[in-house]
Amino acid sequence: MSCFLCNSSLGKKLVMSVTGCALVLFLLFHMSMNLVALISAEAYNAVCAFLGANWYAVVATVGLAALVVLHFVYALILTIDNYRARGKQRYAVTVNEPGVEWASKNMLLLGVIVVLGLLLHLCHFWSKMMFVELMGQHENALGLAPTDGAALIEYTFSNPINVVLYIVWLAALWLHLNHGVWSMFQTVGWANDIWYPRLKCAAKVVSTLVILGFAAVVVAFFVCSL
């Protein structure tokens, strides 16, 4: 099995699909959690306190990091393999559609932007929340409690530079998800003439739902800070 996942093109794409599916599910959860901040700061902070640096949250964070690393490493491997086999054709698709041509050919570039945005997100939030708790401290560099996520969101998105950076990140993430979600199903053989348009529609719905949810929090807190 390990040889199949490491040496076979289909096996590598299967790893990409499974890790990608898990990451999409996490994004849906994280987006839903963030939307709570728009309803009630107290409720959002209660969620942050429930997660915090508890053992289950730490285990989940380590697992999530492993998924991101696996997904990105296999993306690099597949890109290199596809360059060698087909030049610049990075993803084999059963249906060529002009509307997805750029995203399908630039998934690695989009992935790099997504990872850079993730690092920025970790710097803005994780390092001032869970990491602070893991270090045994009761407040972060801003003087906020590590469970005061609402105040941290308010502080972060009062800066227009951060707002622009996050919107760019979310735009790249939308393109990445829009292609990646249906490509994930294509890998397991569902992208036939009947399912292709359905999967394309589902990919647009899921990716748009995720991005609009995250963007709503960014924009709402920025507007409130004006």
PDB file of C-alpha atoms in Angstrom:
ATOM      1  CA  MET A   1       0.000   0.000   0.000  1.00  0.00           C
ATOM      2  CA  SER A   2       2.815   2.421   0.915  1.00  0.00           C
ATOM      3  CA  CYS A   3       4.505   1.784  -2.447  1.00  0.00           C
ATOM      4  CA  PHE A   4       1.203   2.437  -4.220  1.00  0.00           C
ATOM      5  CA  LEU A   5       0.738   5.759  -2.396  1.00  0.00           C
ATOM      6  CA  CYS A   6       4.338   6.834  -2.989  1.00  0.00           C
ATOM      7  CA  ASN A   7       5.158   5.505  -6.450  1.00  0.00           C
ATOM      8  CA  SER A   8       1.860   5.364  -8.315  1.00  0.00           C
ATOM      9  CA  SER A   9       0.441   8.512  -9.924  1.00  0.00           C
ATOM     10  CA  LEU A  10      -3.055   7.423  -8.921  1.00  0.00           C
ATOM     11  CA  GLY A  11      -1.866   6.727  -5.382  1.00  0.00           C
ATOM     12  CA  LYS A  12      -0.352  10.195  -5.078  1.00  0.00           C
ATOM     13  CA  LYS A  13      -3.546  11.775  -6.364  1.00  0.00           C
ATOM     14  CA  LEU A  14      -5.505   9.682  -3.879  1.00  0.00           C
ATOM     15  CA  VAL A  15      -3.396  11.104  -1.038  1.00  0.00           C
ATOM     16  CA  MET A  16      -4.056  14.594  -2.410  1.00  0.00           C
ATOM     17  CA  SER A  17      -7.787  13.864  -2.537  1.00  0.00           C
ATOM     18  CA  VAL A  18      -8.056  12.415   0.967  1.00  0.00           C
ATOM     19  CA  THR A  19      -5.965  15.156   2.599  1.00  0.00           C
ATOM     20  CA  GLY A  20      -7.775  17.792   0.545  1.00  0.00           C
ATOM     21  CA  CYS A  21     -11.169  16.466   1.622  1.00  0.00           C
ATOM     22  CA  ALA A  22     -10.120  16.578   5.285  1.00  0.00           C
ATOM     23  CA  LEU A  23      -8.851  20.144   4.894  1.00  0.00           C
ATOM     24  CA  VAL A  24     -12.090  21.255   3.221  1.00  0.00           C
ATOM     25  CA  LEU A  25     -14.080  19.811   6.123  1.00  0.00           C
ATOM     26  CA  PHE A  26     -11.848  21.708   8.548  1.00  0.00           C
ATOM     27  CA  LEU A  27     -12.348  24.930   6.598  1.00  0.00           C
ATOM     28  CA  LEU A  28     -16.117  24.487   6.823  1.00  0.00           C
ATOM     29  CA  PHE A  29     -15.827  23.976  10.581  1.00  0.00           C
ATOM     30  CA  HIS A  30     -13.464  26.924  11.041  1.00  0.00           C
ATOM     31  CA  MET A  31     -15.650  29.196   8.911  1.00  0.00           C
ATOM     32  CA  SER A  32     -18.749  28.243  10.916  1.00  0.00           C
ATOM     33  CA  MET A  33     -16.864  28.894  14.143  1.00  0.00           C
ATOM     34  CA  ASN A  34     -15.744  32.328  12.930  1.00  0.00           C
ATOM     35  CA  LEU A  35     -19.287  33.313  12.036  1.00  0.00           C
ATOM     36  CA  VAL A  36     -20.145  33.004  15.735  1.00  0.00           C
ATOM     37  CA  ALA A  37     -17.991  36.102  16.304  1.00  0.00           C
ATOM     38  CA  LEU A  38     -20.461  38.107  14.209  1.00  0.00           C
ATOM     39  CA  ILE A  39     -23.325  37.065  16.488  1.00  0.00           C
ATOM     40  CA  SER A  40     -21.769  37.209  19.939  1.00  0.00           C
ATOM     41  CA  ALA A  41     -18.244  37.989  21.149  1.00  0.00           C
ATOM     42  CA  GLU A  42     -18.974  36.103  24.384  1.00  0.00           C
ATOM     43  CA  ALA A  43     -20.114  32.989  22.517  1.00  0.00           C
ATOM     44  CA  TYR A  44     -17.069  33.084  20.251  1.00  0.00           C
ATOM     45  CA  ASN A  45     -14.716  33.449  23.214  1.00  0.00           C
ATOM     46  CA  ALA A  46     -16.488  30.528  24.879  1.00  0.00           C
ATOM     47  CA  VAL A  47     -15.700  28.417  21.808  1.00  0.00           C
ATOM     48  CA  CYS A  48     -12.074  29.607  21.938  1.00  0.00           C
ATOM     49  CA  ALA A  49     -11.886  28.669  25.628  1.00  0.00           C
ATOM     50  CA  PHE A  50     -13.407  25.246  24.928  1.00  0.00           C
ATOM     51  CA  LEU A  51     -10.757  24.550  22.293  1.00  0.00           C
ATOM     52  CA  GLY A  52      -7.767  26.486  23.605  1.00  0.00           C
ATOM     53  CA  ALA A  53      -4.764  24.348  24.475  1.00  0.00           C
ATOM     54  CA  ASN A  54      -6.785  21.328  25.591  1.00  0.00           C
ATOM     55  CA  TRP A  55      -5.286  17.977  24.644  1.00  0.00           C
ATOM     56  CA  TYR A  56      -7.899  17.270  21.975  1.00  0.00           C
ATOM     57  CA  ALA A  57      -7.322  20.671  20.349  1.00  0.00           C
ATOM     58  CA  VAL A  58      -3.553  20.147  20.393  1.00  0.00           C
ATOM     59  CA  VAL A  59      -3.899  16.667  18.860  1.00  0.00           C
ATOM     60  CA  ALA A  60      -6.226  18.066  16.194  1.00  0.00           C
ATOM     61  CA  THR A  61      -3.778  20.895  15.454  1.00  0.00           C
ATOM     62  CA  VAL A  62      -0.882  18.459  15.016  1.00  0.00           C
ATOM     63  CA  GLY A  63      -3.040  16.294  12.760  1.00  0.00           C
ATOM     64  CA  LEU A  64      -4.108  19.308  10.732  1.00  0.00           C
ATOM     65  CA  ALA A  65      -0.489  20.404  10.308  1.00  0.00           C
ATOM     66  CA  ALA A  66       0.391  16.906   9.099  1.00  0.00           C
ATOM     67  CA  LEU A  67      -2.433  17.042   6.549  1.00  0.00           C
ATOM     68  CA  VAL A  68      -1.239  20.415   5.230  1.00  0.00           C
ATOM     69  CA  VAL A  69       2.342  19.179   4.911  1.00  0.00           C
ATOM     70  CA  LEU A  70       1.266  15.958   3.174  1.00  0.00           C
ATOM     71  CA  HIS A  71      -1.029  17.823   0.806  1.00  0.00           C
ATOM     72  CA  PHE A  72       1.632  20.365  -0.143  1.00  0.00           C
ATOM     73  CA  VAL A  73       4.477  17.829  -0.468  1.00  0.00           C
ATOM     74  CA  TYR A  74       2.403  15.555  -2.692  1.00  0.00           C
ATOM     75  CA  ALA A  75       1.367  18.585  -4.748  1.00  0.00           C
ATOM     76  CA  LEU A  76       5.058  19.334  -5.354  1.00  0.00           C
ATOM     77  CA  ILE A  77       5.755  15.715  -6.251  1.00  0.00           C
ATOM     78  CA  LEU A  78       2.812  15.530  -8.669  1.00  0.00           C
ATOM     79  CA  THR A  79       3.783  18.826 -10.277  1.00  0.00           C
ATOM     80  CA  ILE A  80       7.338  17.619 -10.867  1.00  0.00           C
ATOM     81  CA  ASP A  81       6.086  14.279 -12.202  1.00  0.00           C
ATOM     82  CA  ASN A  82       3.603  15.983 -14.536  1.00  0.00           C
ATOM     83  CA  TYR A  83       6.193  18.437 -15.814  1.00  0.00           C
ATOM     84  CA  ARG A  84       8.413  15.528 -16.723  1.00  0.00           C
ATOM     85  CA  ALA A  85       5.611  13.554 -18.376  1.00  0.00           C
ATOM     86  CA  ARG A  86       3.501  16.266 -20.009  1.00  0.00           C
ATOM     87  CA  GLY A  87       5.429  19.502 -19.896  1.00  0.00           C
ATOM     88  CA  LYS A  88       3.200  22.189 -18.453  1.00  0.00           C
ATOM     89  CA  GLN A  89       0.050  20.067 -18.225  1.00  0.00           C
ATOM     90  CA  ARG A  90      -0.052  19.755 -14.444  1.00  0.00           C
ATOM     91  CA  TYR A  91      -3.404  18.100 -13.915  1.00  0.00           C
ATOM     92  CA  ALA A  92      -4.912  15.523 -16.264  1.00  0.00           C
ATOM     93  CA  VAL A  93      -8.548  16.422 -16.808  1.00  0.00           C
ATOM     94  CA  THR A  94     -11.192  14.454 -18.615  1.00  0.00           C
ATOM     95  CA  VAL A  95     -12.991  17.578 -19.781  1.00  0.00           C
ATOM     96  CA  ASN A  96     -11.267  20.739 -20.988  1.00  0.00           C
ATOM     97  CA  GLU A  97     -13.157  23.837 -19.951  1.00  0.00           C
ATOM     98  CA  PRO A  98     -11.758  27.340 -20.612  1.00  0.00           C
ATOM     99  CA  GLY A  99     -13.259  28.677 -17.382  1.00  0.00           C
ATOM    100  CA  VAL A 100     -11.051  26.482 -15.225  1.00  0.00           C
ATOM    101  CA  GLU A 101      -7.973  26.462 -17.427  1.00  0.00           C
ATOM    102  CA  TRP A 102      -5.939  28.992 -15.432  1.00  0.00           C
ATOM    103  CA  ALA A 103      -6.734  27.533 -12.014  1.00  0.00           C
ATOM    104  CA  SER A 104      -6.110  23.964 -13.163  1.00  0.00           C
ATOM    105  CA  LYS A 105      -2.699  24.917 -14.553  1.00  0.00           C
ATOM    106  CA  ASN A 106      -1.679  27.011 -11.560  1.00  0.00           C
ATOM    107  CA  MET A 107      -2.767  24.909  -8.604  1.00  0.00           C
ATOM    108  CA  LEU A 108       0.761  24.869  -7.196  1.00  0.00           C
ATOM    109  CA  LEU A 109       1.038  28.671  -7.388  1.00  0.00           C
ATOM    110  CA  LEU A 110      -2.344  29.008  -5.724  1.00  0.00           C
ATOM    111  CA  GLY A 111      -1.244  26.471  -3.140  1.00  0.00           C
ATOM    112  CA  VAL A 112       1.878  28.514  -2.341  1.00  0.00           C
ATOM    113  CA  ILE A 113      -0.250  31.637  -1.829  1.00  0.00           C
ATOM    114  CA  VAL A 114      -2.617  29.652   0.386  1.00  0.00           C
ATOM    115  CA  VAL A 115       0.301  28.362   2.490  1.00  0.00           C
ATOM    116  CA  LEU A 116       1.755  31.871   2.823  1.00  0.00           C
ATOM    117  CA  GLY A 117      -1.660  33.096   3.917  1.00  0.00           C
ATOM    118  CA  LEU A 118      -1.832  30.241   6.407  1.00  0.00           C
ATOM    119  CA  LEU A 119       1.505  31.279   7.895  1.00  0.00           C
ATOM    120  CA  LEU A 120       0.216  34.845   8.201  1.00  0.00           C
ATOM    121  CA  HIS A 121      -2.931  33.523   9.887  1.00  0.00           C
ATOM    122  CA  LEU A 122      -0.861  31.480  12.341  1.00  0.00           C
ATOM    123  CA  CYS A 123       1.196  34.568  13.165  1.00  0.00           C
ATOM    124  CA  HIS A 124      -1.902  36.699  13.747  1.00  0.00           C
ATOM    125  CA  PHE A 125      -3.988  34.187  15.685  1.00  0.00           C
ATOM    126  CA  TRP A 126      -2.472  30.821  16.642  1.00  0.00           C
ATOM    127  CA  SER A 127       0.715  32.380  18.033  1.00  0.00           C
ATOM    128  CA  LYS A 128      -1.376  34.707  20.198  1.00  0.00           C
ATOM    129  CA  MET A 129      -3.884  32.106  21.336  1.00  0.00           C
ATOM    130  CA  MET A 130      -3.060  28.396  21.603  1.00  0.00           C
ATOM    131  CA  PHE A 131       0.716  28.952  21.563  1.00  0.00           C
ATOM    132  CA  VAL A 132       0.453  31.457  24.434  1.00  0.00           C
ATOM    133  CA  GLU A 133      -1.525  28.924  26.459  1.00  0.00           C
ATOM    134  CA  LEU A 134       0.955  26.170  25.674  1.00  0.00           C
ATOM    135  CA  MET A 135       3.707  28.438  27.000  1.00  0.00           C
ATOM    136  CA  GLY A 136       1.766  28.806  30.247  1.00  0.00           C
ATOM    137  CA  GLN A 137       1.188  32.534  29.810  1.00  0.00           C
ATOM    138  CA  HIS A 138      -2.039  34.342  30.675  1.00  0.00           C
ATOM    139  CA  GLU A 139      -1.860  37.091  28.090  1.00  0.00           C
ATOM    140  CA  ASN A 140      -0.286  37.610  24.676  1.00  0.00           C
ATOM    141  CA  ALA A 141       1.930  40.404  23.356  1.00  0.00           C
ATOM    142  CA  LEU A 142      -1.149  42.600  22.882  1.00  0.00           C
ATOM    143  CA  GLY A 143      -2.130  42.260  26.516  1.00  0.00           C
ATOM    144  CA  LEU A 144      -5.152  40.122  25.637  1.00  0.00           C
ATOM    145  CA  ALA A 145      -6.150  36.828  27.172  1.00  0.00           C
ATOM    146  CA  PRO A 146      -5.394  33.955  24.765  1.00  0.00           C
ATOM    147  CA  THR A 147      -9.077  33.015  24.814  1.00  0.00           C
ATOM    148  CA  ASP A 148     -10.222  36.537  23.855  1.00  0.00           C
ATOM    149  CA  GLY A 149     -10.503  35.674  20.184  1.00  0.00           C
ATOM    150  CA  ALA A 150     -13.124  38.319  19.450  1.00  0.00           C
ATOM    151  CA  ALA A 151     -10.853  41.140  20.604  1.00  0.00           C
ATOM    152  CA  LEU A 152      -7.995  39.669  18.585  1.00  0.00           C
ATOM    153  CA  ILE A 153     -10.141  39.547  15.440  1.00  0.00           C
ATOM    154  CA  GLU A 154     -11.194  43.153  16.064  1.00  0.00           C
ATOM    155  CA  TYR A 155      -7.577  44.260  16.498  1.00  0.00           C
ATOM    156  CA  THR A 156      -6.285  42.351  13.455  1.00  0.00           C
ATOM    157  CA  PHE A 157      -8.913  43.545  11.008  1.00  0.00           C
ATOM    158  CA  SER A 158      -8.855  47.147  12.141  1.00  0.00           C
ATOM    159  CA  ASN A 159      -5.682  47.305  10.033  1.00  0.00           C
ATOM    160  CA  PRO A 160      -6.577  47.794   6.338  1.00  0.00           C
ATOM    161  CA  ILE A 161      -3.322  46.148   5.248  1.00  0.00           C
ATOM    162  CA  ASN A 162      -4.337  42.947   6.984  1.00  0.00           C
ATOM    163  CA  VAL A 163      -7.766  43.169   5.371  1.00  0.00           C
ATOM    164  CA  VAL A 164      -6.241  43.418   1.881  1.00  0.00           C
ATOM    165  CA  LEU A 165      -3.829  40.550   2.571  1.00  0.00           C
ATOM    166  CA  TYR A 166      -6.634  38.308   3.801  1.00  0.00           C
ATOM    167  CA  ILE A 167      -8.886  39.143   0.854  1.00  0.00           C
ATOM    168  CA  VAL A 168      -6.065  38.232  -1.554  1.00  0.00           C
ATOM    169  CA  TRP A 169      -5.495  35.026   0.394  1.00  0.00           C
ATOM    170  CA  LEU A 170      -9.197  34.164   0.305  1.00  0.00           C
ATOM    171  CA  ALA A 171      -9.369  34.854  -3.447  1.00  0.00           C
ATOM    172  CA  ALA A 172      -6.492  32.405  -4.030  1.00  0.00           C
ATOM    173  CA  LEU A 173      -8.149  29.912  -1.702  1.00  0.00           C
ATOM    174  CA  TRP A 174     -11.413  30.215  -3.654  1.00  0.00           C
ATOM    175  CA  LEU A 175      -9.664  29.434  -6.944  1.00  0.00           C
ATOM    176  CA  HIS A 176      -7.771  26.567  -5.320  1.00  0.00           C
ATOM    177  CA  LEU A 177     -10.920  25.068  -3.805  1.00  0.00           C
ATOM    178  CA  ASN A 178     -13.043  25.669  -6.886  1.00  0.00           C
ATOM    179  CA  HIS A 179     -10.764  23.439  -8.924  1.00  0.00           C
ATOM    180  CA  GLY A 180      -9.586  21.169  -6.122  1.00  0.00           C
ATOM    181  CA  VAL A 181     -12.987  20.041  -4.837  1.00  0.00           C
ATOM    182  CA  TRP A 182     -14.215  18.614  -8.148  1.00  0.00           C
ATOM    183  CA  SER A 183     -10.727  17.362  -9.041  1.00  0.00           C
ATOM    184  CA  MET A 184     -10.801  15.412  -5.785  1.00  0.00           C
ATOM    185  CA  PHE A 185     -13.908  13.532  -6.956  1.00  0.00           C
ATOM    186  CA  GLN A 186     -12.447  13.145 -10.431  1.00  0.00           C
ATOM    187  CA  THR A 187      -9.548  11.198  -8.955  1.00  0.00           C
ATOM    188  CA  VAL A 188     -11.926   8.511  -7.695  1.00  0.00           C
ATOM    189  CA  GLY A 189     -13.604   8.274 -11.097  1.00  0.00           C
ATOM    190  CA  TRP A 190     -16.750  10.348 -10.668  1.00  0.00           C
ATOM    191  CA  ALA A 191     -16.047  12.936 -13.390  1.00  0.00           C
ATOM    192  CA  ASN A 192     -18.041  11.369 -16.221  1.00  0.00           C
ATOM    193  CA  ASP A 193     -20.403  13.242 -18.537  1.00  0.00           C
ATOM    194  CA  ILE A 194     -23.239  13.021 -16.019  1.00  0.00           C
ATOM    195  CA  TRP A 195     -21.368  13.882 -12.837  1.00  0.00           C
ATOM    196  CA  TYR A 196     -18.932  16.451 -14.229  1.00  0.00           C
ATOM    197  CA  PRO A 197     -21.384  19.410 -14.283  1.00  0.00           C
ATOM    198  CA  ARG A 198     -22.787  18.383 -10.892  1.00  0.00           C
ATOM    199  CA  LEU A 199     -19.350  18.230  -9.343  1.00  0.00           C
ATOM    200  CA  LYS A 200     -18.430  21.574 -10.879  1.00  0.00           C
ATOM    201  CA  CYS A 201     -21.555  23.106  -9.358  1.00  0.00           C
ATOM    202  CA  ALA A 202     -20.873  21.499  -5.976  1.00  0.00           C
ATOM    203  CA  ALA A 203     -17.277  22.766  -6.055  1.00  0.00           C
ATOM    204  CA  LYS A 204     -18.454  26.321  -6.715  1.00  0.00           C
ATOM    205  CA  VAL A 205     -21.050  26.136  -3.942  1.00  0.00           C
ATOM    206  CA  VAL A 206     -18.631  24.740  -1.347  1.00  0.00           C
ATOM    207  CA  SER A 207     -15.727  27.039  -2.211  1.00  0.00           C
ATOM    208  CA  THR A 208     -17.968  30.114  -2.374  1.00  0.00           C
ATOM    209  CA  LEU A 209     -19.672  29.250   0.913  1.00  0.00           C
ATOM    210  CA  VAL A 210     -16.327  28.863   2.671  1.00  0.00           C
ATOM    211  CA  ILE A 211     -14.811  32.055   1.277  1.00  0.00           C
ATOM    212  CA  LEU A 212     -17.892  34.220   1.810  1.00  0.00           C
ATOM    213  CA  GLY A 213     -18.052  33.055   5.420  1.00  0.00           C
ATOM    214  CA  PHE A 214     -14.444  33.990   6.115  1.00  0.00           C
ATOM    215  CA  ALA A 215     -14.673  37.238   4.135  1.00  0.00           C
ATOM    216  CA  ALA A 216     -17.823  38.286   6.009  1.00  0.00           C
ATOM    217  CA  VAL A 217     -15.902  38.250   9.290  1.00  0.00           C
ATOM    218  CA  VAL A 218     -12.965  40.185   7.827  1.00  0.00           C
ATOM    219  CA  VAL A 219     -15.122  42.865   6.227  1.00  0.00           C
ATOM    220  CA  ALA A 220     -17.597  43.174   9.102  1.00  0.00           C
ATOM    221  CA  PHE A 221     -14.904  43.754  11.718  1.00  0.00           C
ATOM    222  CA  PHE A 222     -13.086  46.205   9.459  1.00  0.00           C
ATOM    223  CA  VAL A 223     -16.261  48.209   8.859  1.00  0.00           C
ATOM    224  CA  CYS A 224     -16.985  48.270  12.589  1.00  0.00           C
ATOM    225  CA  SER A 225     -13.513  49.656  13.243  1.00  0.00           C
ATOM    226  CA  LEU A 226     -14.044  52.674  10.976  1.00  0.00           C
TER     227      LEU A 226
END
